[in-house]
Amino acid sequence: MGVGGKFWDLLKPYARHEGPDFLREKRVAVDLSYWIVQHETAIKATHVRKPHLRLTFFRTINLFSKFGALPVFVVDGTPSPLKSKARIARFFRFSGVDISGLPVAEGVSAERNKTFLKCVQECVELLELFGMPVLKANGEAEALCAQLNAEGLVDACITADSDAFLFGAKCVIKCVKPNTKEPFECYHISDVEAGLGLKRRHLIAISLLVGNDHDLNGVQGIGLEKALRFVQSFGEDEILNQLHEISKGNSPSLQIVSKVVDEIMLFPDESPARSKTSHCSFCGHPGSKRAHFKSSCEYCGTSTSQGCTRKAEGFKCNCSSCNKDRKEKEQQKHENWHIKVCNKISMEPNFPNDDIIRMYLCNKHGNFTAGDGLCLSWRCPDTEILVDFLDFHQHWEPSYVRQRMLPMLSTIYLREMAAKPEKTMLYGQYVFDSIQRVKIRYGNQSYVIRWRKVTSTVGSIIRTNSVEESDKPQEEIVEIDEFIDHLDEDTAPQIHIDDECCFLLTDENMELIRGAFPEEVERFWHEKELKASKRRKGSGFKNEGSSEKSESPKSKRVQLRLTEFYRSAKVAAIHAKQEDLANNSENQEDGPSKGKNKVSSSNLPKSVRRRLLFE
């Protein structure tokens, strides 16, 4: 949830939609609880076997291999008493049960915590077998993600809790839509500061006014728009202090405004009189109507004989007196609005909550500090242990697990080859064979790489005869797709057998291939250029040969006339008759008159020729 009052809608205009390479070779902190809770309906489904493990398995592979990110997973620690009470209040919000007398617990309920913690623990075991770093927060996971981002240990956070900005996050990825050209919906605090003028303490003040995960109610009668307008009138350094002063009734601005209003109400005769100039009821400009009948005013701009112009409907005078009066009314309206908001704040008991403020401003949400130099490392996955783990929990075939893990293994292999070109085989079985083609998907280019199998290690062979069956190894895997998004889409490599040799086809990042096999990339583009040049030469020879042939409608790829498709005997007889008539006329007349009396079908009218051809 995070900040209440549809806080994400307020930040929506400042979202950036980044491409698939946005996180490549970057560290990103992932709120693991967000991944699990996001598909709570799938977790509750009884006909699906542990969907949280399947979700974590495929999402981790895609995030690491497809997007090239280096994920750091963060899990929740012990919730604070405020968070526990807020969870209880949220649970009973619509039940009408009074929870004021309930004791503060450290969780919502023992049953839900046991189930949820078991899911989290199984996902942590899976991630550790993947070789991913997993950190445990002291309290909220998004708080530790924000701390890592603020201290520069990661480049972004993946979480849907908007209070990550309150904990100090710089870049938050709220949504990931992989099957698009711009899969990442990112929010940068710098864009929020530039667009709304809000900084970290401003956001904390808004959360206190509209409610948050630790205080669902906030201040009664203050919504998001009203809170935004209120906090924008203060600087970042003074906003939290002003909230304390207003709650005590000691706000200087509130005292001054209240004093002026009281003086006006108690002594209305002594209040300064407004010196507003009289205006003409006909044209609406300064002056009297009688004077304007005699001569037009300077504002109307008409001749003296014509007089003033009647004012239009909704007319507003722009003289200095009217402008001053409007400004005073607007200022008075703003002061009255400010007084009402301050009165609502002062009526709220125990506001603001200092514990919530200290929690948001704290920079120690993990068991480390910036000076300790936290070391984040990514190990190679323990493939065989992973196979046993998923066989036990998911009942997946070993060949299915190895096949789905190949994109991650190939990414690790290519990174190691780019750093130290010593490793020769992928997974100890496959060697680089060739670059097949360039693949473009959702506007993103990649190489289709062909790997050739050279060995067959016992116990770790990817069985090619069960590939078609492994696409759908269990019925529940197909059913779970209705609940989860496409981040766990099928990225299994294609398997081909040619001349009794086994080949794998995988989609790889172009920069990784260039760094690992630069010579192969140069050879691929050189061969592609040769093929293109041969194709151009072949098309040139074909054009020259076609120009030497007789030009006929059939040689050109154009639509032919009806008479060229259907040549009838009637047409031939008509042409023969016309030729006989032309020959007879030439024999009867002299030379100069021959051309004039010559009968030709081209000289006949169009209607006559149509009757001769089709009747």
mmCIF file of C-alpha atoms in Angstrom, residues 142-395:
data_model
loop_
_atom_site.group_PDB
_atom_site.id
_atom_site.type_symbol
_atom_site.label_atom_id
_atom_site.label_comp_id
_atom_site.label_asym_id
_atom_site.label_seq_id
_atom_site.Cartn_x
_atom_site.Cartn_y
_atom_site.Cartn_z
ATOM 1 C CA GLU A 142 10.922 -1.551 1.048
ATOM 2 C CA ALA A 143 12.757 0.462 3.726
ATOM 3 C CA LEU A 144 15.946 -1.556 3.239
ATOM 4 C CA CYS A 145 15.513 -1.396 -0.556
ATOM 5 C CA ALA A 146 15.285 2.388 -0.310
ATOM 6 C CA GLN A 147 18.364 2.546 1.933
ATOM 7 C CA LEU A 148 20.391 0.484 -0.550
ATOM 8 C CA ASN A 149 19.261 2.795 -3.333
ATOM 9 C CA ALA A 150 19.976 5.976 -1.373
ATOM 10 C CA GLU A 151 23.483 4.791 -0.453
ATOM 11 C CA GLY A 152 24.284 3.858 -4.051
ATOM 12 C CA LEU A 153 24.538 0.103 -3.449
ATOM 13 C CA VAL A 154 21.757 -0.557 -5.982
ATOM 14 C CA ASP A 155 20.513 1.483 -8.934
ATOM 15 C CA ALA A 156 16.756 0.972 -8.474
ATOM 16 C CA CYS A 157 14.075 -0.724 -6.366
ATOM 17 C CA ILE A 158 11.287 -3.010 -7.562
ATOM 18 C CA THR A 159 8.335 -2.515 -5.237
ATOM 19 C CA ALA A 160 4.749 -1.260 -5.351
ATOM 20 C CA ASP A 161 4.893 0.359 -1.888
ATOM 21 C CA SER A 162 4.896 4.108 -2.477
ATOM 22 C CA ASP A 163 6.425 4.799 0.926
ATOM 23 C CA ALA A 164 9.778 3.686 -0.527
ATOM 24 C CA PHE A 165 10.244 7.373 -1.450
ATOM 25 C CA LEU A 166 9.626 8.304 2.197
ATOM 26 C CA PHE A 167 12.467 5.973 3.213
ATOM 27 C CA GLY A 168 14.812 7.752 0.763
ATOM 28 C CA ALA A 169 14.578 5.811 -2.516
ATOM 29 C CA LYS A 170 15.814 7.582 -5.652
ATOM 30 C CA CYS A 171 14.355 5.314 -8.365
ATOM 31 C CA VAL A 172 11.375 2.991 -7.903
ATOM 32 C CA ILE A 173 10.142 0.511 -10.519
ATOM 33 C CA LYS A 174 6.462 0.024 -9.801
ATOM 34 C CA CYS A 175 5.468 -2.204 -12.698
ATOM 35 C CA VAL A 176 7.207 -4.576 -15.112
ATOM 36 C CA LYS A 177 5.471 -5.468 -18.401
ATOM 37 C CA PRO A 178 7.947 -7.623 -20.315
ATOM 38 C CA ASN A 179 5.938 -8.100 -23.518
ATOM 39 C CA THR A 180 6.190 -4.461 -24.532
ATOM 40 C CA LYS A 181 8.811 -2.178 -26.045
ATOM 41 C CA GLU A 182 9.092 -0.274 -22.741
ATOM 42 C CA PRO A 183 8.585 -2.855 -19.985
ATOM 43 C CA PHE A 184 9.635 -0.790 -16.944
ATOM 44 C CA GLU A 185 7.431 1.859 -15.320
ATOM 45 C CA CYS A 186 9.940 3.924 -13.317
ATOM 46 C CA TYR A 187 9.570 6.854 -10.950
ATOM 47 C CA HIS A 188 12.525 9.107 -10.133
ATOM 48 C CA ILE A 189 12.416 11.364 -7.093
ATOM 49 C CA SER A 190 14.147 14.085 -9.121
ATOM 50 C CA ASP A 191 11.178 14.195 -11.530
ATOM 51 C CA VAL A 192 8.743 14.453 -8.608
ATOM 52 C CA GLU A 193 10.753 17.303 -7.111
ATOM 53 C CA ALA A 194 10.845 19.168 -10.420
ATOM 54 C CA GLY A 195 7.151 18.633 -11.203
ATOM 55 C CA LEU A 196 5.469 19.007 -7.802
ATOM 56 C CA GLY A 197 8.150 20.709 -5.728
ATOM 57 C CA LEU A 198 7.981 17.880 -3.189
ATOM 58 C CA LYS A 199 10.995 16.478 -1.389
ATOM 59 C CA ARG A 200 11.358 13.668 1.094
ATOM 60 C CA ARG A 201 10.030 15.544 4.151
ATOM 61 C CA HIS A 202 7.123 16.900 2.110
ATOM 62 C CA LEU A 203 6.148 13.342 1.204
ATOM 63 C CA ILE A 204 6.378 12.295 4.853
ATOM 64 C CA ALA A 205 4.050 15.166 5.788
ATOM 65 C CA ILE A 206 1.536 14.106 3.122
ATOM 66 C CA SER A 207 1.580 10.522 4.432
ATOM 67 C CA LEU A 208 0.908 11.788 7.958
ATOM 68 C CA LEU A 209 -2.060 13.834 6.740
ATOM 69 C CA VAL A 210 -3.737 11.280 4.432
ATOM 70 C CA GLY A 211 -2.654 8.051 6.157
ATOM 71 C CA ASN A 212 -0.057 5.339 5.567
ATOM 72 C CA ASP A 213 0.765 1.732 6.430
ATOM 73 C CA HIS A 214 1.393 2.654 10.073
ATOM 74 C CA ASP A 215 -1.555 5.047 10.538
ATOM 75 C CA LEU A 216 -4.491 4.312 8.256
ATOM 76 C CA ASN A 217 -6.669 7.248 9.319
ATOM 77 C CA GLY A 218 -4.422 10.278 9.044
ATOM 78 C CA VAL A 219 -6.252 13.572 9.681
ATOM 79 C CA GLN A 220 -10.010 13.440 9.254
ATOM 80 C CA GLY A 221 -11.297 15.659 6.456
ATOM 81 C CA ILE A 222 -7.953 16.036 4.644
ATOM 82 C CA GLY A 223 -7.524 14.252 1.333
ATOM 83 C CA LEU A 224 -4.593 14.000 -1.031
ATOM 84 C CA GLU A 225 -5.281 17.216 -2.982
ATOM 85 C CA LYS A 226 -5.787 19.274 0.164
ATOM 86 C CA ALA A 227 -2.652 17.807 1.767
ATOM 87 C CA LEU A 228 -0.615 18.511 -1.366
ATOM 88 C CA ARG A 229 -1.724 22.142 -1.477
ATOM 89 C CA PHE A 230 -1.032 22.560 2.234
ATOM 90 C CA VAL A 231 2.508 21.137 2.291
ATOM 91 C CA GLN A 232 3.521 23.080 -0.846
ATOM 92 C CA SER A 233 3.186 26.312 1.155
ATOM 93 C CA PHE A 234 6.107 25.304 3.402
ATOM 94 C CA GLY A 235 9.753 24.559 2.811
ATOM 95 C CA GLU A 236 11.271 21.128 3.323
ATOM 96 C CA ASP A 237 13.143 22.111 6.483
ATOM 97 C CA GLU A 238 10.102 23.625 8.203
ATOM 98 C CA ILE A 239 7.164 21.444 7.188
ATOM 99 C CA LEU A 240 7.477 18.847 9.960
ATOM 100 C CA ASN A 241 8.119 21.511 12.609
ATOM 101 C CA GLN A 242 5.076 23.431 11.404
ATOM 102 C CA LEU A 243 2.920 20.330 11.815
ATOM 103 C CA HIS A 244 4.051 20.083 15.434
ATOM 104 C CA GLU A 245 3.338 23.773 16.060
ATOM 105 C CA ILE A 246 -0.060 23.667 14.356
ATOM 106 C CA SER A 247 -1.108 20.628 16.389
ATOM 107 C CA LYS A 248 -0.289 22.609 19.545
ATOM 108 C CA GLY A 249 -1.967 25.790 18.278
ATOM 109 C CA ASN A 250 1.346 27.650 18.281
ATOM 110 C CA SER A 251 1.769 28.206 14.572
ATOM 111 C CA PRO A 252 2.938 31.818 13.937
ATOM 112 C CA SER A 253 1.075 32.048 10.652
ATOM 113 C CA LEU A 254 -2.102 30.714 12.271
ATOM 114 C CA GLN A 255 -1.830 33.172 15.152
ATOM 115 C CA ILE A 256 -1.364 36.160 12.850
ATOM 116 C CA VAL A 257 -4.272 35.170 10.633
ATOM 117 C CA SER A 258 -6.523 34.489 13.609
ATOM 118 C CA LYS A 259 -5.635 37.830 15.195
ATOM 119 C CA VAL A 260 -6.524 39.777 12.061
ATOM 120 C CA VAL A 261 -9.821 37.942 11.668
ATOM 121 C CA ASP A 262 -10.726 38.528 15.335
ATOM 122 C CA GLU A 263 -10.011 42.268 15.032
ATOM 123 C CA ILE A 264 -12.231 42.532 11.965
ATOM 124 C CA MET A 265 -15.063 40.661 13.674
ATOM 125 C CA LEU A 266 -14.862 42.583 16.977
ATOM 126 C CA PHE A 267 -14.228 46.061 15.553
ATOM 127 C CA PRO A 268 -15.745 46.226 12.102
ATOM 128 C CA ASP A 269 -15.930 50.058 12.137
ATOM 129 C CA GLU A 270 -12.212 50.372 12.874
ATOM 130 C CA SER A 271 -11.153 48.054 10.122
ATOM 131 C CA PRO A 272 -9.448 49.803 7.187
ATOM 132 C CA ALA A 273 -12.067 50.853 4.648
ATOM 133 C CA ARG A 274 -11.609 49.701 1.115
ATOM 134 C CA SER A 275 -11.170 52.649 -1.198
ATOM 135 C CA LYS A 276 -12.870 51.279 -4.286
ATOM 136 C CA THR A 277 -13.630 53.691 -7.085
ATOM 137 C CA SER A 278 -17.212 53.951 -8.317
ATOM 138 C CA HIS A 279 -17.909 52.339 -11.678
ATOM 139 C CA CYS A 280 -20.319 53.095 -14.497
ATOM 140 C CA SER A 281 -23.246 50.682 -14.615
ATOM 141 C CA PHE A 282 -23.416 50.956 -18.423
ATOM 142 C CA CYS A 283 -19.823 50.242 -19.554
ATOM 143 C CA GLY A 284 -18.407 48.920 -16.264
ATOM 144 C CA HIS A 285 -15.370 51.230 -16.192
ATOM 145 C CA PRO A 286 -14.385 53.711 -13.447
ATOM 146 C CA GLY A 287 -16.612 56.828 -13.386
ATOM 147 C CA SER A 288 -20.296 57.657 -13.180
ATOM 148 C CA LYS A 289 -22.966 56.888 -15.712
ATOM 149 C CA ARG A 290 -23.996 60.568 -15.933
ATOM 150 C CA ALA A 291 -20.458 61.617 -16.781
ATOM 151 C CA HIS A 292 -20.133 58.889 -19.407
ATOM 152 C CA PHE A 293 -23.367 60.057 -21.118
ATOM 153 C CA LYS A 294 -21.777 63.454 -21.681
ATOM 154 C CA SER A 295 -18.493 62.046 -23.001
ATOM 155 C CA SER A 296 -17.136 58.529 -23.440
ATOM 156 C CA CYS A 297 -14.554 57.261 -20.952
ATOM 157 C CA GLU A 298 -10.928 56.645 -21.817
ATOM 158 C CA TYR A 299 -11.301 52.854 -21.372
ATOM 159 C CA CYS A 300 -13.983 52.429 -24.071
ATOM 160 C CA GLY A 301 -11.858 54.152 -26.729
ATOM 161 C CA THR A 302 -14.834 55.487 -28.736
ATOM 162 C CA SER A 303 -15.437 58.980 -30.017
ATOM 163 C CA THR A 304 -17.099 61.529 -27.756
ATOM 164 C CA SER A 305 -20.266 61.667 -29.872
ATOM 165 C CA GLN A 306 -20.827 57.889 -29.828
ATOM 166 C CA GLY A 307 -20.623 57.494 -26.072
ATOM 167 C CA CYS A 308 -19.493 54.398 -24.118
ATOM 168 C CA THR A 309 -20.003 50.782 -25.178
ATOM 169 C CA ARG A 310 -22.367 48.564 -23.195
ATOM 170 C CA LYS A 311 -20.435 46.022 -21.125
ATOM 171 C CA ALA A 312 -20.603 42.365 -22.164
ATOM 172 C CA GLU A 313 -21.968 39.559 -20.031
ATOM 173 C CA GLY A 314 -19.429 38.406 -17.442
ATOM 174 C CA PHE A 315 -17.402 41.591 -17.850
ATOM 175 C CA LYS A 316 -14.538 42.173 -15.389
ATOM 176 C CA CYS A 317 -12.888 45.529 -15.040
ATOM 177 C CA ASN A 318 -9.090 45.512 -15.109
ATOM 178 C CA CYS A 319 -8.476 48.853 -13.437
ATOM 179 C CA SER A 320 -6.011 49.047 -10.561
ATOM 180 C CA SER A 321 -8.777 49.326 -7.966
ATOM 181 C CA CYS A 322 -10.585 46.188 -9.168
ATOM 182 C CA ASN A 323 -7.376 44.204 -9.468
ATOM 183 C CA LYS A 324 -6.406 45.110 -5.937
ATOM 184 C CA ASP A 325 -9.852 44.163 -4.635
ATOM 185 C CA ARG A 326 -9.717 40.762 -6.363
ATOM 186 C CA LYS A 327 -6.260 40.051 -4.937
ATOM 187 C CA GLU A 328 -7.457 40.876 -1.424
ATOM 188 C CA LYS A 329 -10.452 38.586 -1.781
ATOM 189 C CA GLU A 330 -8.283 35.755 -3.105
ATOM 190 C CA GLN A 331 -5.829 36.215 -0.258
ATOM 191 C CA GLN A 332 -8.619 36.235 2.280
ATOM 192 C CA LYS A 333 -10.061 33.071 0.747
ATOM 193 C CA HIS A 334 -6.682 31.340 0.963
ATOM 194 C CA GLU A 335 -6.233 32.428 4.566
ATOM 195 C CA ASN A 336 -9.658 31.115 5.502
ATOM 196 C CA TRP A 337 -8.868 27.784 3.807
ATOM 197 C CA HIS A 338 -5.523 27.634 5.628
ATOM 198 C CA ILE A 339 -7.240 28.278 8.951
ATOM 199 C CA LYS A 340 -9.722 25.453 8.363
ATOM 200 C CA VAL A 341 -6.933 22.976 7.579
ATOM 201 C CA CYS A 342 -4.977 24.066 10.642
ATOM 202 C CA ASN A 343 -8.056 23.662 12.817
ATOM 203 C CA LYS A 344 -8.527 20.089 11.563
ATOM 204 C CA ILE A 345 -4.889 19.310 12.303
ATOM 205 C CA SER A 346 -5.056 20.805 15.799
ATOM 206 C CA MET A 347 -8.150 18.742 16.592
ATOM 207 C CA GLU A 348 -6.388 15.453 15.767
ATOM 208 C CA PRO A 349 -5.016 13.795 18.943
ATOM 209 C CA ASN A 350 -1.384 12.681 19.072
ATOM 210 C CA PHE A 351 -0.572 14.274 15.753
ATOM 211 C CA PRO A 352 1.953 14.008 14.241
ATOM 212 C CA ASN A 353 3.247 10.660 15.431
ATOM 213 C CA ASP A 354 6.950 11.098 16.194
ATOM 214 C CA ASP A 355 7.583 7.351 15.985
ATOM 215 C CA ILE A 356 6.443 7.288 12.360
ATOM 216 C CA ILE A 357 8.579 10.328 11.507
ATOM 217 C CA ARG A 358 11.682 8.797 13.099
ATOM 218 C CA MET A 359 11.035 5.504 11.302
ATOM 219 C CA TYR A 360 10.834 7.223 7.886
ATOM 220 C CA LEU A 361 13.940 9.354 8.510
ATOM 221 C CA CYS A 362 15.992 6.467 9.898
ATOM 222 C CA ASN A 363 18.790 5.174 7.676
ATOM 223 C CA LYS A 364 19.485 1.905 9.482
ATOM 224 C CA HIS A 365 17.029 -0.661 8.207
ATOM 225 C CA GLY A 366 19.514 -3.537 7.916
ATOM 226 C CA ASN A 367 22.232 -5.194 9.909
ATOM 227 C CA PHE A 368 24.955 -3.135 8.247
ATOM 228 C CA THR A 369 25.996 0.467 7.724
ATOM 229 C CA ALA A 370 27.470 2.330 4.798
ATOM 230 C CA GLY A 371 30.887 2.364 6.457
ATOM 231 C CA ASP A 372 30.988 -1.406 6.800
ATOM 232 C CA GLY A 373 31.157 -1.785 3.034
ATOM 233 C CA LEU A 374 28.380 -4.276 2.296
ATOM 234 C CA CYS A 375 29.653 -6.799 -0.239
ATOM 235 C CA LEU A 376 27.040 -8.055 -2.683
ATOM 236 C CA SER A 377 28.077 -11.077 -4.716
ATOM 237 C CA TRP A 378 26.352 -13.395 -7.181
ATOM 238 C CA ARG A 379 27.401 -17.044 -7.334
ATOM 239 C CA CYS A 380 26.846 -19.659 -9.983
ATOM 240 C CA PRO A 381 23.655 -21.626 -9.303
ATOM 241 C CA ASP A 382 23.862 -25.065 -7.729
ATOM 242 C CA THR A 383 22.118 -26.781 -10.607
ATOM 243 C CA GLU A 384 21.976 -30.322 -9.284
ATOM 244 C CA ILE A 385 20.747 -29.238 -5.856
ATOM 245 C CA LEU A 386 18.186 -27.034 -7.571
ATOM 246 C CA VAL A 387 16.989 -30.017 -9.562
ATOM 247 C CA ASP A 388 16.494 -32.018 -6.359
ATOM 248 C CA PHE A 389 14.828 -29.051 -4.612
ATOM 249 C CA LEU A 390 12.265 -28.495 -7.380
ATOM 250 C CA ASP A 391 11.741 -32.209 -7.792
ATOM 251 C CA PHE A 392 10.802 -32.407 -4.122
ATOM 252 C CA HIS A 393 8.631 -29.282 -3.945
ATOM 253 C CA GLN A 394 7.195 -29.031 -7.474
ATOM 254 C CA HIS A 395 7.553 -32.595 -8.780
#
